GROMACS .gro file of C-alpha atoms in nm:
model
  413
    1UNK     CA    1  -2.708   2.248  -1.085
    2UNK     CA    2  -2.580   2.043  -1.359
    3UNK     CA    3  -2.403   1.741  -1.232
    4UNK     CA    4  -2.079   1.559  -1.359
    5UNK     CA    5  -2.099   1.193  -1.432
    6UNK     CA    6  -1.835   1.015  -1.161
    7UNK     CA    7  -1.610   0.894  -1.431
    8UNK     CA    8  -1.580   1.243  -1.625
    9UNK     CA    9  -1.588   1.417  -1.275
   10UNK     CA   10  -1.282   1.180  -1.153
   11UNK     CA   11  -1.103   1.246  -1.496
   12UNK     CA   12  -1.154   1.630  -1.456
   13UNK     CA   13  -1.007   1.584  -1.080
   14UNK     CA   14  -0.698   1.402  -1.154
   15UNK     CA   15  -0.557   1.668  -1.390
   16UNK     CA   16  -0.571   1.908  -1.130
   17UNK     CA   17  -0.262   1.737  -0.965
   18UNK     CA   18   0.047   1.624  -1.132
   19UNK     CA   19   0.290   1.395  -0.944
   20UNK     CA   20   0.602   1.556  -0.778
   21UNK     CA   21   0.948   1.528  -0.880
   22UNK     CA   22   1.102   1.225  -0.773
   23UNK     CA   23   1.352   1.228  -0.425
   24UNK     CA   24   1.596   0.980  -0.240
   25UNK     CA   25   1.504   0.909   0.092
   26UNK     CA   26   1.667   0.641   0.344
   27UNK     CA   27   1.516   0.321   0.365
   28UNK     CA   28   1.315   0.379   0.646
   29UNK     CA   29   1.152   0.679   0.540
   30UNK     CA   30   1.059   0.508   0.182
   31UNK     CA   31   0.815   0.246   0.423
   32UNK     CA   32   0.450   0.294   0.255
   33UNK     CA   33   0.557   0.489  -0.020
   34UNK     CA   34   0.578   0.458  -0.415
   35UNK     CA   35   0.865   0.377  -0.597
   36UNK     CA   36   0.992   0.606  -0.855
   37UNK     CA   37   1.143   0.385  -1.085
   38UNK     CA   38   1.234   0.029  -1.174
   39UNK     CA   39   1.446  -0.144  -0.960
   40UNK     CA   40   1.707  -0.393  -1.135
   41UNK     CA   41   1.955  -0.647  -0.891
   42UNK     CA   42   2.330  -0.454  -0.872
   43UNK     CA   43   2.453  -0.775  -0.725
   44UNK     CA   44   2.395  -1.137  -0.711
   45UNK     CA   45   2.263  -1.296  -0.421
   46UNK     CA   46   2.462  -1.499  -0.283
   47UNK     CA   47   2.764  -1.382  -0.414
   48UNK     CA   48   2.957  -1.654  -0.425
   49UNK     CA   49   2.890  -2.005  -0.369
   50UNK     CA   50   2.791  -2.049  -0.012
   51UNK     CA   51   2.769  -2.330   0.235
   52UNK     CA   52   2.422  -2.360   0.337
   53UNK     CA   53   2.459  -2.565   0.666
   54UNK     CA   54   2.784  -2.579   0.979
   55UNK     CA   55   2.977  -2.905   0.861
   56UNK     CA   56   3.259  -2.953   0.654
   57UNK     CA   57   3.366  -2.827   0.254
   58UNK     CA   58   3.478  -3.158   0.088
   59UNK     CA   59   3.556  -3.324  -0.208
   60UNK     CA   60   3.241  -3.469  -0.299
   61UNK     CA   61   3.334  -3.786  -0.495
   62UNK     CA   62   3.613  -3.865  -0.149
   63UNK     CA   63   3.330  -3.959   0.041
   64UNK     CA   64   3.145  -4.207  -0.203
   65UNK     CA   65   3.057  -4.538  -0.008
   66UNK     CA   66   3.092  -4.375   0.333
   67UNK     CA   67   2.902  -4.477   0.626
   68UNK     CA   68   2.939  -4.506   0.999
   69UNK     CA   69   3.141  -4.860   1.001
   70UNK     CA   70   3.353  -4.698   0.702
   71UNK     CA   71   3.389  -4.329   0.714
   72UNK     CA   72   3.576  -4.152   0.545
   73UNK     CA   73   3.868  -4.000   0.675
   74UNK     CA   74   3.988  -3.647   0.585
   75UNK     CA   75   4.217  -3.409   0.726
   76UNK     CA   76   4.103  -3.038   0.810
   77UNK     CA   77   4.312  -2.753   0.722
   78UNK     CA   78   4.115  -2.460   0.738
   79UNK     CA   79   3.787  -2.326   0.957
   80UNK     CA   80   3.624  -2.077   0.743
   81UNK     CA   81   3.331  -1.863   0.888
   82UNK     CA   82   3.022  -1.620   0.730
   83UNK     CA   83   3.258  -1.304   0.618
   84UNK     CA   84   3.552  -1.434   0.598
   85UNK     CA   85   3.749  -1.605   0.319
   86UNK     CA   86   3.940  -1.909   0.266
   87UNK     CA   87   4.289  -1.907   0.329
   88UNK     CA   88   4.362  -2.154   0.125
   89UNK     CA   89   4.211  -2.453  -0.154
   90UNK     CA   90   4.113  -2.774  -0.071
   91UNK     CA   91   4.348  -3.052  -0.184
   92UNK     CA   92   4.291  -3.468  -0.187
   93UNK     CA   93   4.252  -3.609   0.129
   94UNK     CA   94   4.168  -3.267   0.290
   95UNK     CA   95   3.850  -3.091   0.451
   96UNK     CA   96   3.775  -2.776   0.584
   97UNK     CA   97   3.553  -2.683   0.861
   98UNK     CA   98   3.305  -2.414   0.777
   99UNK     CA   99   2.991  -2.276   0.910
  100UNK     CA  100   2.633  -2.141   0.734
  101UNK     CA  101   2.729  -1.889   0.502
  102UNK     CA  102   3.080  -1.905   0.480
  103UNK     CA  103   3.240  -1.887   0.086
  104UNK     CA  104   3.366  -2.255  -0.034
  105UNK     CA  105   3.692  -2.272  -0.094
  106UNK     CA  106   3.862  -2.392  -0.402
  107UNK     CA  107   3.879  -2.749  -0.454
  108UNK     CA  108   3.515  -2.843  -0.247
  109UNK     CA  109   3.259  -2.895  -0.386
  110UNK     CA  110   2.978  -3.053  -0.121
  111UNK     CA  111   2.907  -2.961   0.212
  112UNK     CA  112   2.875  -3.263   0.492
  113UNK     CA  113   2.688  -3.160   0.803
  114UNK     CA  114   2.799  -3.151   1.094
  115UNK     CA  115   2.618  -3.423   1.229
  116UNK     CA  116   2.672  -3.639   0.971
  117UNK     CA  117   3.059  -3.671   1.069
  118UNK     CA  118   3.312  -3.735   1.386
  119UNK     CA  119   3.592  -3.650   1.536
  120UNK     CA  120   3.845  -3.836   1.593
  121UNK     CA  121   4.117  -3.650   1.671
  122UNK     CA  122   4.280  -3.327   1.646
  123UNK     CA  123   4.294  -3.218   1.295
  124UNK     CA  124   4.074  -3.498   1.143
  125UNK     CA  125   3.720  -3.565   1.020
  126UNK     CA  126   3.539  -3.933   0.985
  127UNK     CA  127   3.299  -3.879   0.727
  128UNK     CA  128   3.021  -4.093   0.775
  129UNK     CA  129   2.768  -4.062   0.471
  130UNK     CA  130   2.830  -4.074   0.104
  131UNK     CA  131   2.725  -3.719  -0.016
  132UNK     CA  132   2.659  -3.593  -0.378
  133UNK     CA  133   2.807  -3.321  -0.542
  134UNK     CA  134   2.674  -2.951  -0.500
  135UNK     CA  135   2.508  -3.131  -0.171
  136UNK     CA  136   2.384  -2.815   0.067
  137UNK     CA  137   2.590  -2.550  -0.125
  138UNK     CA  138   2.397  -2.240  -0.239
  139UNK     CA  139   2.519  -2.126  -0.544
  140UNK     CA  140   2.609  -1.801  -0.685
  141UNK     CA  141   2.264  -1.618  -0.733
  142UNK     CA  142   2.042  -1.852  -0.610
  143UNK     CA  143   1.785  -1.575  -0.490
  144UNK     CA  144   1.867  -1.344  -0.758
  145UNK     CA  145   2.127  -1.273  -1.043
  146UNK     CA  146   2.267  -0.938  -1.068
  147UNK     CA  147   2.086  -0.723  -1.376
  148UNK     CA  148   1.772  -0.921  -1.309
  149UNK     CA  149   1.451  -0.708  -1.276
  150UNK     CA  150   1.370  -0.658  -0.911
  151UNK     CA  151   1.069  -0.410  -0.824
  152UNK     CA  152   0.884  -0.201  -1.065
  153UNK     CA  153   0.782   0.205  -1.025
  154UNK     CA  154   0.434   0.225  -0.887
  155UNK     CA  155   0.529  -0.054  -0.605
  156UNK     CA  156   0.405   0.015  -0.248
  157UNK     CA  157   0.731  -0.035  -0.034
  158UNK     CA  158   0.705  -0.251   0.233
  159UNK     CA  159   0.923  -0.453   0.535
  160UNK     CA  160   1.016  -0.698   0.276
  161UNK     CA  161   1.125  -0.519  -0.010
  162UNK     CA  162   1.301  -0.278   0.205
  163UNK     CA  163   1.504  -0.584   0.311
  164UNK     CA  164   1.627  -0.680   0.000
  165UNK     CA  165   1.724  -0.326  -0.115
  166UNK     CA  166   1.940  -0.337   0.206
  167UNK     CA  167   2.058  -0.663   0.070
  168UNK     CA  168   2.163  -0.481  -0.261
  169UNK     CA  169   2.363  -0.217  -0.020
  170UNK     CA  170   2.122   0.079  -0.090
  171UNK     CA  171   2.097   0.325   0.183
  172UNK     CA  172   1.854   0.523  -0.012
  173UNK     CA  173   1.540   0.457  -0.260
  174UNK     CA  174   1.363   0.684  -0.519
  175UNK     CA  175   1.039   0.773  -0.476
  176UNK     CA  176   0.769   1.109  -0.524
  177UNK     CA  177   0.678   1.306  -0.215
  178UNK     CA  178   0.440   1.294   0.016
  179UNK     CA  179   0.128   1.565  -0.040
  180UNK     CA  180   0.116   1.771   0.229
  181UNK     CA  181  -0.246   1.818   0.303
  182UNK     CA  182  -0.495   2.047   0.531
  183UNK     CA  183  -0.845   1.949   0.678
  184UNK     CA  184  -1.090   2.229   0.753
  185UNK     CA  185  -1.405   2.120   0.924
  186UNK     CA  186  -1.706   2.407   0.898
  187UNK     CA  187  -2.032   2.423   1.104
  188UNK     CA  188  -2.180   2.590   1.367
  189UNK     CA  189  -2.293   2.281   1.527
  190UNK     CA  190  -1.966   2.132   1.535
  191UNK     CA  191  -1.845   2.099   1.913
  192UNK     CA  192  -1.455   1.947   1.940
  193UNK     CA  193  -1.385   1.613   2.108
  194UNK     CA  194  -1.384   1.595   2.483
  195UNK     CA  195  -1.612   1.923   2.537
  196UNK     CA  196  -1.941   1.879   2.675
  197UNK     CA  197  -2.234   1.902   2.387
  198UNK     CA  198  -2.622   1.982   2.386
  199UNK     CA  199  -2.857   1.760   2.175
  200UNK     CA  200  -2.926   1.966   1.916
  201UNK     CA  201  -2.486   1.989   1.897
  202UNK     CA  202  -2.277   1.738   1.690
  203UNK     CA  203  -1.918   1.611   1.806
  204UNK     CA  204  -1.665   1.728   1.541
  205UNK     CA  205  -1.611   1.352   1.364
  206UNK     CA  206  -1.460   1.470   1.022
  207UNK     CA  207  -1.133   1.627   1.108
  208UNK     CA  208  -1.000   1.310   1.260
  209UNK     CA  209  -1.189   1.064   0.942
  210UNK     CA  210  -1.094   1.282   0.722
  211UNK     CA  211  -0.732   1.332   0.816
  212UNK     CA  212  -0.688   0.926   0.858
  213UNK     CA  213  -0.809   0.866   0.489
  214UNK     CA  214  -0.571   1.131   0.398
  215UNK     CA  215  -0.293   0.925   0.553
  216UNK     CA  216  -0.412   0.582   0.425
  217UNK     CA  217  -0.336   0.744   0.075
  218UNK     CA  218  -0.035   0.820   0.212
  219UNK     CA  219   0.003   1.165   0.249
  220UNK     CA  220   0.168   1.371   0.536
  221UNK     CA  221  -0.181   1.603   0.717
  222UNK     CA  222   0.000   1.926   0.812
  223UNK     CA  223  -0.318   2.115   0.984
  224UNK     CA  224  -0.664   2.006   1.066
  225UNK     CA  225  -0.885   2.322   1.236
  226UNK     CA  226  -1.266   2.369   1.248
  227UNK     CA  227  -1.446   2.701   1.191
  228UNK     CA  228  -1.803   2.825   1.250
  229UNK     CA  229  -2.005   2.937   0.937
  230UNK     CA  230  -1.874   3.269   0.924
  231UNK     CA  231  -1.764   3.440   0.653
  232UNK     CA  232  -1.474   3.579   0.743
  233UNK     CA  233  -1.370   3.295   0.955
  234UNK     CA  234  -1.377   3.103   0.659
  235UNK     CA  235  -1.185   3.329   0.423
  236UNK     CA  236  -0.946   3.342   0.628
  237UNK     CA  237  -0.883   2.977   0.739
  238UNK     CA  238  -0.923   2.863   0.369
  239UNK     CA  239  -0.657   3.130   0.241
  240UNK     CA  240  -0.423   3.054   0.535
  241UNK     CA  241  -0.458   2.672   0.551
  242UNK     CA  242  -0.440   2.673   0.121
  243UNK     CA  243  -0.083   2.859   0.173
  244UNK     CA  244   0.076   2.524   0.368
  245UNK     CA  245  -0.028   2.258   0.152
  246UNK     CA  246  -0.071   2.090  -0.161
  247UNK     CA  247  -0.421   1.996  -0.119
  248UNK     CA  248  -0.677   2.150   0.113
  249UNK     CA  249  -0.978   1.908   0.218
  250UNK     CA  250  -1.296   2.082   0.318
  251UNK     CA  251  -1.623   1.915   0.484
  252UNK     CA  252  -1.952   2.101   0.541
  253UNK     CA  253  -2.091   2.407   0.389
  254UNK     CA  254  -2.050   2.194   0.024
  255UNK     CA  255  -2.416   2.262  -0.092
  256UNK     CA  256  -2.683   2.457  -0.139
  257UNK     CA  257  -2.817   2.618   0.210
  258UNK     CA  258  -2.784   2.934   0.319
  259UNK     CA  259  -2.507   2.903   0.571
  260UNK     CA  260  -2.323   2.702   0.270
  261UNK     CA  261  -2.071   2.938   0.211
  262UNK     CA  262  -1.791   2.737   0.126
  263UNK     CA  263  -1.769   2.726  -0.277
  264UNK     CA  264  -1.865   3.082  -0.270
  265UNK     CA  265  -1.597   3.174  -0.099
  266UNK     CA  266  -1.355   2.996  -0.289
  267UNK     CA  267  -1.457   3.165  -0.552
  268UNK     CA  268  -1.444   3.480  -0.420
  269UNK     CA  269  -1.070   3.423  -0.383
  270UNK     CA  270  -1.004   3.312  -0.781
  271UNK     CA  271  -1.020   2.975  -0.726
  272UNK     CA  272  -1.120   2.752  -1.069
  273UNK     CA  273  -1.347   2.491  -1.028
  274UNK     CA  274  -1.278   2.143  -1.213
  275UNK     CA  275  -1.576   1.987  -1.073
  276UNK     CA  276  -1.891   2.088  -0.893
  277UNK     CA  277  -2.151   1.818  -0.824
  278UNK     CA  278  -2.124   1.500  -0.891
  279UNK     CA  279  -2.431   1.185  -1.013
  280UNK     CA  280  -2.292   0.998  -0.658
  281UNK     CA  281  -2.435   0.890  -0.399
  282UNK     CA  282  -2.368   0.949  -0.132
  283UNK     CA  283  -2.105   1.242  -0.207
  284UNK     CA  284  -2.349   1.470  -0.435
  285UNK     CA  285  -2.227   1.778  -0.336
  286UNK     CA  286  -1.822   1.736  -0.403
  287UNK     CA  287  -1.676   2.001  -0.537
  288UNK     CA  288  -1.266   2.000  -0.695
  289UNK     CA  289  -1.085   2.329  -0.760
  290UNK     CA  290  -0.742   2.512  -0.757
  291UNK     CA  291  -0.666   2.773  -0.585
  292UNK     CA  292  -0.340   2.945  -0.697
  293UNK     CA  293  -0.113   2.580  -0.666
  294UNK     CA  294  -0.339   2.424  -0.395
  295UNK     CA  295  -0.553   2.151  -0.491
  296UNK     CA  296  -0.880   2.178  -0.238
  297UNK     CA  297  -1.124   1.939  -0.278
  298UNK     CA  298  -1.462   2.035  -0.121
  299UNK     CA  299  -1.624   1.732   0.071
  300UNK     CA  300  -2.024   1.711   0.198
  301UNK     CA  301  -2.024   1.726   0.609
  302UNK     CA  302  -2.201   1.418   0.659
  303UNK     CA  303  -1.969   1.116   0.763
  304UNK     CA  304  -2.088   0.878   0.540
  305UNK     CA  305  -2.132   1.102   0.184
  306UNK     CA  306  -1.738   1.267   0.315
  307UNK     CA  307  -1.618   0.831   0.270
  308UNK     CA  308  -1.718   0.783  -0.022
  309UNK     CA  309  -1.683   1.087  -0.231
  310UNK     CA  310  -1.327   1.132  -0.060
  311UNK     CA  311  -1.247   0.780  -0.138
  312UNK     CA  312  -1.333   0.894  -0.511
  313UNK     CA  313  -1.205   1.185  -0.583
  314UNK     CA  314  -0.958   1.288  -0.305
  315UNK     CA  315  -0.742   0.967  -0.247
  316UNK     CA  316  -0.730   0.936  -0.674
  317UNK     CA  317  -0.530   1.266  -0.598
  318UNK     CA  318  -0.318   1.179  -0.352
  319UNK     CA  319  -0.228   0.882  -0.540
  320UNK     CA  320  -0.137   1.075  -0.782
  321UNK     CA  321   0.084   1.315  -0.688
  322UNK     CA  322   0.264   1.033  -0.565
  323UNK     CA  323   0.351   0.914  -0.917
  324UNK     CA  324   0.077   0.568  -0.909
  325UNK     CA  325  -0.336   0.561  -0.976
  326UNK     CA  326  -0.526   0.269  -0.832
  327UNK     CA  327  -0.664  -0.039  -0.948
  328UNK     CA  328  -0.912  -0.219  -0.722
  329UNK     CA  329  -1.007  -0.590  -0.792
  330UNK     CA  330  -1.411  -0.587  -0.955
  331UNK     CA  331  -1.603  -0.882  -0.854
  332UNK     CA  332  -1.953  -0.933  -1.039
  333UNK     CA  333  -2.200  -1.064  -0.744
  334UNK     CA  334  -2.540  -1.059  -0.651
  335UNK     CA  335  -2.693  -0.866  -0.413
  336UNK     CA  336  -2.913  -0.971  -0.125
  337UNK     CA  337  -3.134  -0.668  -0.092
  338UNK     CA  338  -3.334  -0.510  -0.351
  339UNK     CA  339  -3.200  -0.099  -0.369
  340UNK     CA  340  -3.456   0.181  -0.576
  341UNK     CA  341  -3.188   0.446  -0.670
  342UNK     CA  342  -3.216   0.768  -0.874
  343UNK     CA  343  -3.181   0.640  -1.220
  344UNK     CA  344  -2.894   0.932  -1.329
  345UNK     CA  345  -2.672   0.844  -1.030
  346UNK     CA  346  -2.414   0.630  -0.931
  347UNK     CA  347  -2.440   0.472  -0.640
  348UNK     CA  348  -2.189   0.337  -0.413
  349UNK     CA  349  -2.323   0.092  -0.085
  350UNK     CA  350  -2.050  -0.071   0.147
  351UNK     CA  351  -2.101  -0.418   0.237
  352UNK     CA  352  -1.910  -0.723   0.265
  353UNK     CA  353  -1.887  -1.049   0.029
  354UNK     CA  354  -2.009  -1.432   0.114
  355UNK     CA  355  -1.954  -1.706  -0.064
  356UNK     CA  356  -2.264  -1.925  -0.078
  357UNK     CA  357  -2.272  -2.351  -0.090
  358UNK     CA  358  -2.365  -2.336  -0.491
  359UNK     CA  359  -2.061  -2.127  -0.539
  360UNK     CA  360  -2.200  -1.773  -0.605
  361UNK     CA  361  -2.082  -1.459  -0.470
  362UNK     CA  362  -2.329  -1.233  -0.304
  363UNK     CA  363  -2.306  -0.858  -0.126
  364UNK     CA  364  -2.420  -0.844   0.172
  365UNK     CA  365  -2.520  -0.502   0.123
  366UNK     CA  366  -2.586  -0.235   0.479
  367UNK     CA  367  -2.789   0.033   0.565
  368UNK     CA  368  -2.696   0.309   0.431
  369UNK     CA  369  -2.725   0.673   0.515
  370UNK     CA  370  -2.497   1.018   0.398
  371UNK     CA  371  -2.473   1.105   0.777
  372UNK     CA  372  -2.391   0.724   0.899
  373UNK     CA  373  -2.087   0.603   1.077
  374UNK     CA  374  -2.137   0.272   1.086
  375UNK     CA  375  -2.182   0.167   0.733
  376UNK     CA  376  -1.837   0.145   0.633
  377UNK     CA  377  -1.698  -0.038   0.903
  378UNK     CA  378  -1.560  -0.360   0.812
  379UNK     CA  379  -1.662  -0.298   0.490
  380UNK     CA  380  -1.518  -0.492   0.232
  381UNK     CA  381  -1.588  -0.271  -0.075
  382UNK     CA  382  -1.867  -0.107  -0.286
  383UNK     CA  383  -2.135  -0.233  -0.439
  384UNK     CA  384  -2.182  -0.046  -0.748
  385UNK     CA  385  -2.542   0.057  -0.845
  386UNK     CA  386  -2.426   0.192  -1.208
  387UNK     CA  387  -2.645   0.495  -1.378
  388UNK     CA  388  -2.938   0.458  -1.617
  389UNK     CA  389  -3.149   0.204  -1.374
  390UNK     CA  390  -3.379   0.292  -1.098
  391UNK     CA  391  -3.460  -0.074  -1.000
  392UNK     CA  392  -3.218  -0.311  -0.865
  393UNK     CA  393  -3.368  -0.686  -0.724
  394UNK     CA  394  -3.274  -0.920  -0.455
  395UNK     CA  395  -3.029  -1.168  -0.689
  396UNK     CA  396  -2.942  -0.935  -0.907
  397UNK     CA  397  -2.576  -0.882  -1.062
  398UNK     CA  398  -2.332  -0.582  -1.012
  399UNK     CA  399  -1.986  -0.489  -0.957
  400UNK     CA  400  -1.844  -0.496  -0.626
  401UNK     CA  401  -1.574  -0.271  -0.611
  402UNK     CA  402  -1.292  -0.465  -0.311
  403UNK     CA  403  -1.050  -0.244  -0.066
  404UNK     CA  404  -0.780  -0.500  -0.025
  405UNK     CA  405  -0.510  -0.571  -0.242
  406UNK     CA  406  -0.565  -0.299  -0.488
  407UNK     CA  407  -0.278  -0.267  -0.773
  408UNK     CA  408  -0.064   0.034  -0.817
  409UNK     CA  409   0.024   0.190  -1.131
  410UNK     CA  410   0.272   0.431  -1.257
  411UNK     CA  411   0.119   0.716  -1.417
  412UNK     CA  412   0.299   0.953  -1.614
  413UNK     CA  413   0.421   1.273  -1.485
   0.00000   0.00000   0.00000
C-alpha cells in the first residue's frame, strides 16, 4: 500500500469538509464555539462620564486648598445613583451626592470620596481635601469606544468575551455549527464497560476516547455503538450511523487482517476515499472518505495510534467545519532519548518540556506504544521525528509540537 505523506494526507482530508453556514445562537449556547465574524463595539463603554467611587460630584477648582481645619463647604442638591440621571446641573457653591456608577451631572467635574468629606448638617458637605479635576471620574469610553474593533472571526468564545458582548446588549452571537458526529467501535474482542471480561478480552476504551476528543474539537457526538467483526453488522451500523451525522469516526478493522473489514465495506457502499494510509506513526492505518455527505474518518483500534492520527486528521476537520484551522505554538528542543524511526515516516512521541539551568529546552520524551494508554497523559505536545532520518540522538534538535494555547484561524468557506 502506497502511503500519503502527513502533510499531503492532512491537505487531502480537509477538503473533504467545508465549514457550515453561519447561525445566531444566545450567548450561552455560543460558550466554546467560533465566531463567525468580526466583532466591532456598537456602544461606548462607559457611556457617559461616570463616577468611579460613592462621594460627592463637585466643582473641582471649589475645593482648592481644602483640608480638615478648612473644608470646604458646599451645599447638596441632588443624590444621583447607578441608572438613574441627574435631575438637575451643578451650580457654584453646590454638590451632589452620588454613588459608583452614577452619570455626572452638568457643572461637576471631580468626584470627592466619601471619606474624604463630613457632614455637617442637613443639606451640606465639608470638603476636606483639595481634589484635581477629572479626579475618580471615568470617562466616556474608557474601556472601549464605540466602532472600535472588538473580537475577530476564528475567536474561541469564552466567560469573558461573552461578558462584554452582554455589555454591548447582544442577546445573540454568530457563529458555524457544531458537527454532529458518530463513533463506531469494531472488534470481536471488545467487551463494554462494567461487564465482566476474560484475559484474552479487551474493555471497549475507544468509544468513550474517541467521543471526548470529538468534543474537545468541539463538536456535538450524536451516537457511539460497538459492533463485532461481522459483515453485516458492520454494513449496517456504518450506513445507519453515516445517515445522522456529519462525520462518522471508526476505530478497529482499519488495516490489513482478515477480520479488517472496515474500508472494504465502505467501499462496497460508494464511498470515495481521500486518504488511505498515512507515513505516521503511530496512526499508519488512517483512512478519510465520503460517503454520500458524511465525512467518516477511519481510525486504527489501538488507543495510542487512534490519539494521534485523530488528533491529525479528525480534529483538523472538526475545526473546520466550524469555520477556524489550528495553529499550535512549535518549540525547537532537544530530546533526552535517542529514537531509531523508519526513515519515510513521521513520527509523533508525547512528552512534556523542561527547562534546564543553561537555558535550553529539552523533551522529555515517553514510552511509546500504538496500543498504550498512558503515553499521552499529561502530555504536553509532540515531539516531531520529521521524515527522511532513521537516527535521532540524545541532544538532538526537533520540533515540539505544544497543546495549550493553540491559535485559531478563520478559514474560508
Amino acid at each position: 500500500m502506497s502511503l500519503t505523506p502527513l502533510a499531503t494526507a492532512r491537505k487531502a482530508a480537509l477538503d473533504a469538509l467545508r465549514p457550515a453556514p453561519p447561525t445566531r445562537v444566545p450567548l450561552l449556547e455560543s460558550l466554546g464555539r467560533f465566531l463567525a465574524q468580526d466583532v466591532v463595539a456598537s456602544r461606548s463603554l462607559p457611556g457617559c462620564p461616570v463616577s468611579a467611587m460613592d462621594g460627592y460630584a463637585v466643582r473641582a477648582e471649589e475645593t482648592s486648598g481644602s483640608n480638615r481645619d478648612r473644608p470646604a463647604r458646599l451645599r447638596v442638591v441632588d443624590t444621583i445613583y447607578a441608572g438613574h440621571l441627574p435631575s438637575r446641573s451643578l451650580q457654584p457653591g453646590e454638590a451632589s451626592r452620588i454613588f459608583t456608577g452614577a452619570p455626572l451631572p452638568d457643572g461637576a467635574n471631580a468626584i470627592v470620596r466619601q471619606e474624604a468629606t463630613v457632614v455637617p448638617g442637613e443639606g451640606l458637605v465639608d470638603v476636606c481635601v483639595s481634589v484635581p479635576p477629572n479626579k475618580d471620574i471615568r470617562p466616556t469610553g474608557e474601556d472601549l469606544l464605540a466602532g472600535t474593533p472588538l473580537l475577530r472571526a476564528g475567536q474561541r468564545i469564552d466567560a469573558s468575551m461573552l461578558g462584554v458582548l452582554a455589555s454591548m446588549g447582544d442577546t445573540h452571537v454568530l457563529v458555524r455549527p457544531l458537527p454532529r458526529v458518530a463513533v463506531l467501535a469494531t472488534g470481536d474482542e471488545l467487551v463494554p464497560p462494567g461487564a465482566p471480561a476474560l484475559p484474552h478480552q479487551v474493555y471497549e476504551s475507544n468509544l468513550i476516547l474517541v467521543a471526548a476528543l470529538a468534543r474537545e474539537a468541539g463538536a456535538l457526538v450524536v451516537a457511539q455503538e460497538r459492533a463485532r467483526d461481522d459483515d453485516e453488522v458492520l454494513r449496517s451500523a456504518l450506513r445507519r450511523l453515516a445517515a445522522d451525522a456529519e462525520v462518522l469516526v471508526t476505530t478497529g478493522g482499519a488495516s490489513v487482517g482478515d477480520k479488517d473489514r472496515v474500508k472494504s465495506l465502505l467501499a462496497e457502499l460508494g464511498a470515495s476515499f481521500l486518504v488511505d494510509g498515512v507515513a505516521l506513526k503511530p496512526g499508519k492505518p488512517v483512512a478519510v472518505a465520503r460517503l454520500g455527505t458524511t465525512t467518516v474518518v477511519v481510525l486504527p483500534g489501538n488507543p495510542g495510534a487512534a490519539t494521534v492520527a485523530f488528533d491529525q486528521l479528525a480534529r483538523p476537520l472538526l475545526l473546520r467545519y466550524q469555520g477556524v484551522s489550528e495553529e499550535r505554538q512549535r518549540v525547537r528542543v532537544r530530546l533526552d532519548d535517542g529514537r531509531h524511526k523508519q526513515a519515510g515516516f513521521t513520527y509523533l512521541i508525547s512528552g512534556t518540556l523542561e527547562t534546564r539551568e543553561d537555558g535550553q529546552v529539552w523533551a522529555r520524551i515517553r514510552s511509546q506504544g500504538a496500543g498504550q494508554h498512558l503515553q499521552n497523559i499529561g502530555a504536553e505536545g509532540y515531539a516531531v521525528l520529521p521524515p527522511g532520518r532513521a537516527d535521532f540522538a540524545p541532544g538532538d534538535e526537533v520540533d515540539f509540537e505544544r497543546f495549550d494555547r493553540p491559535r485559531f484561524l478563520p478559514v474560508e468557506p
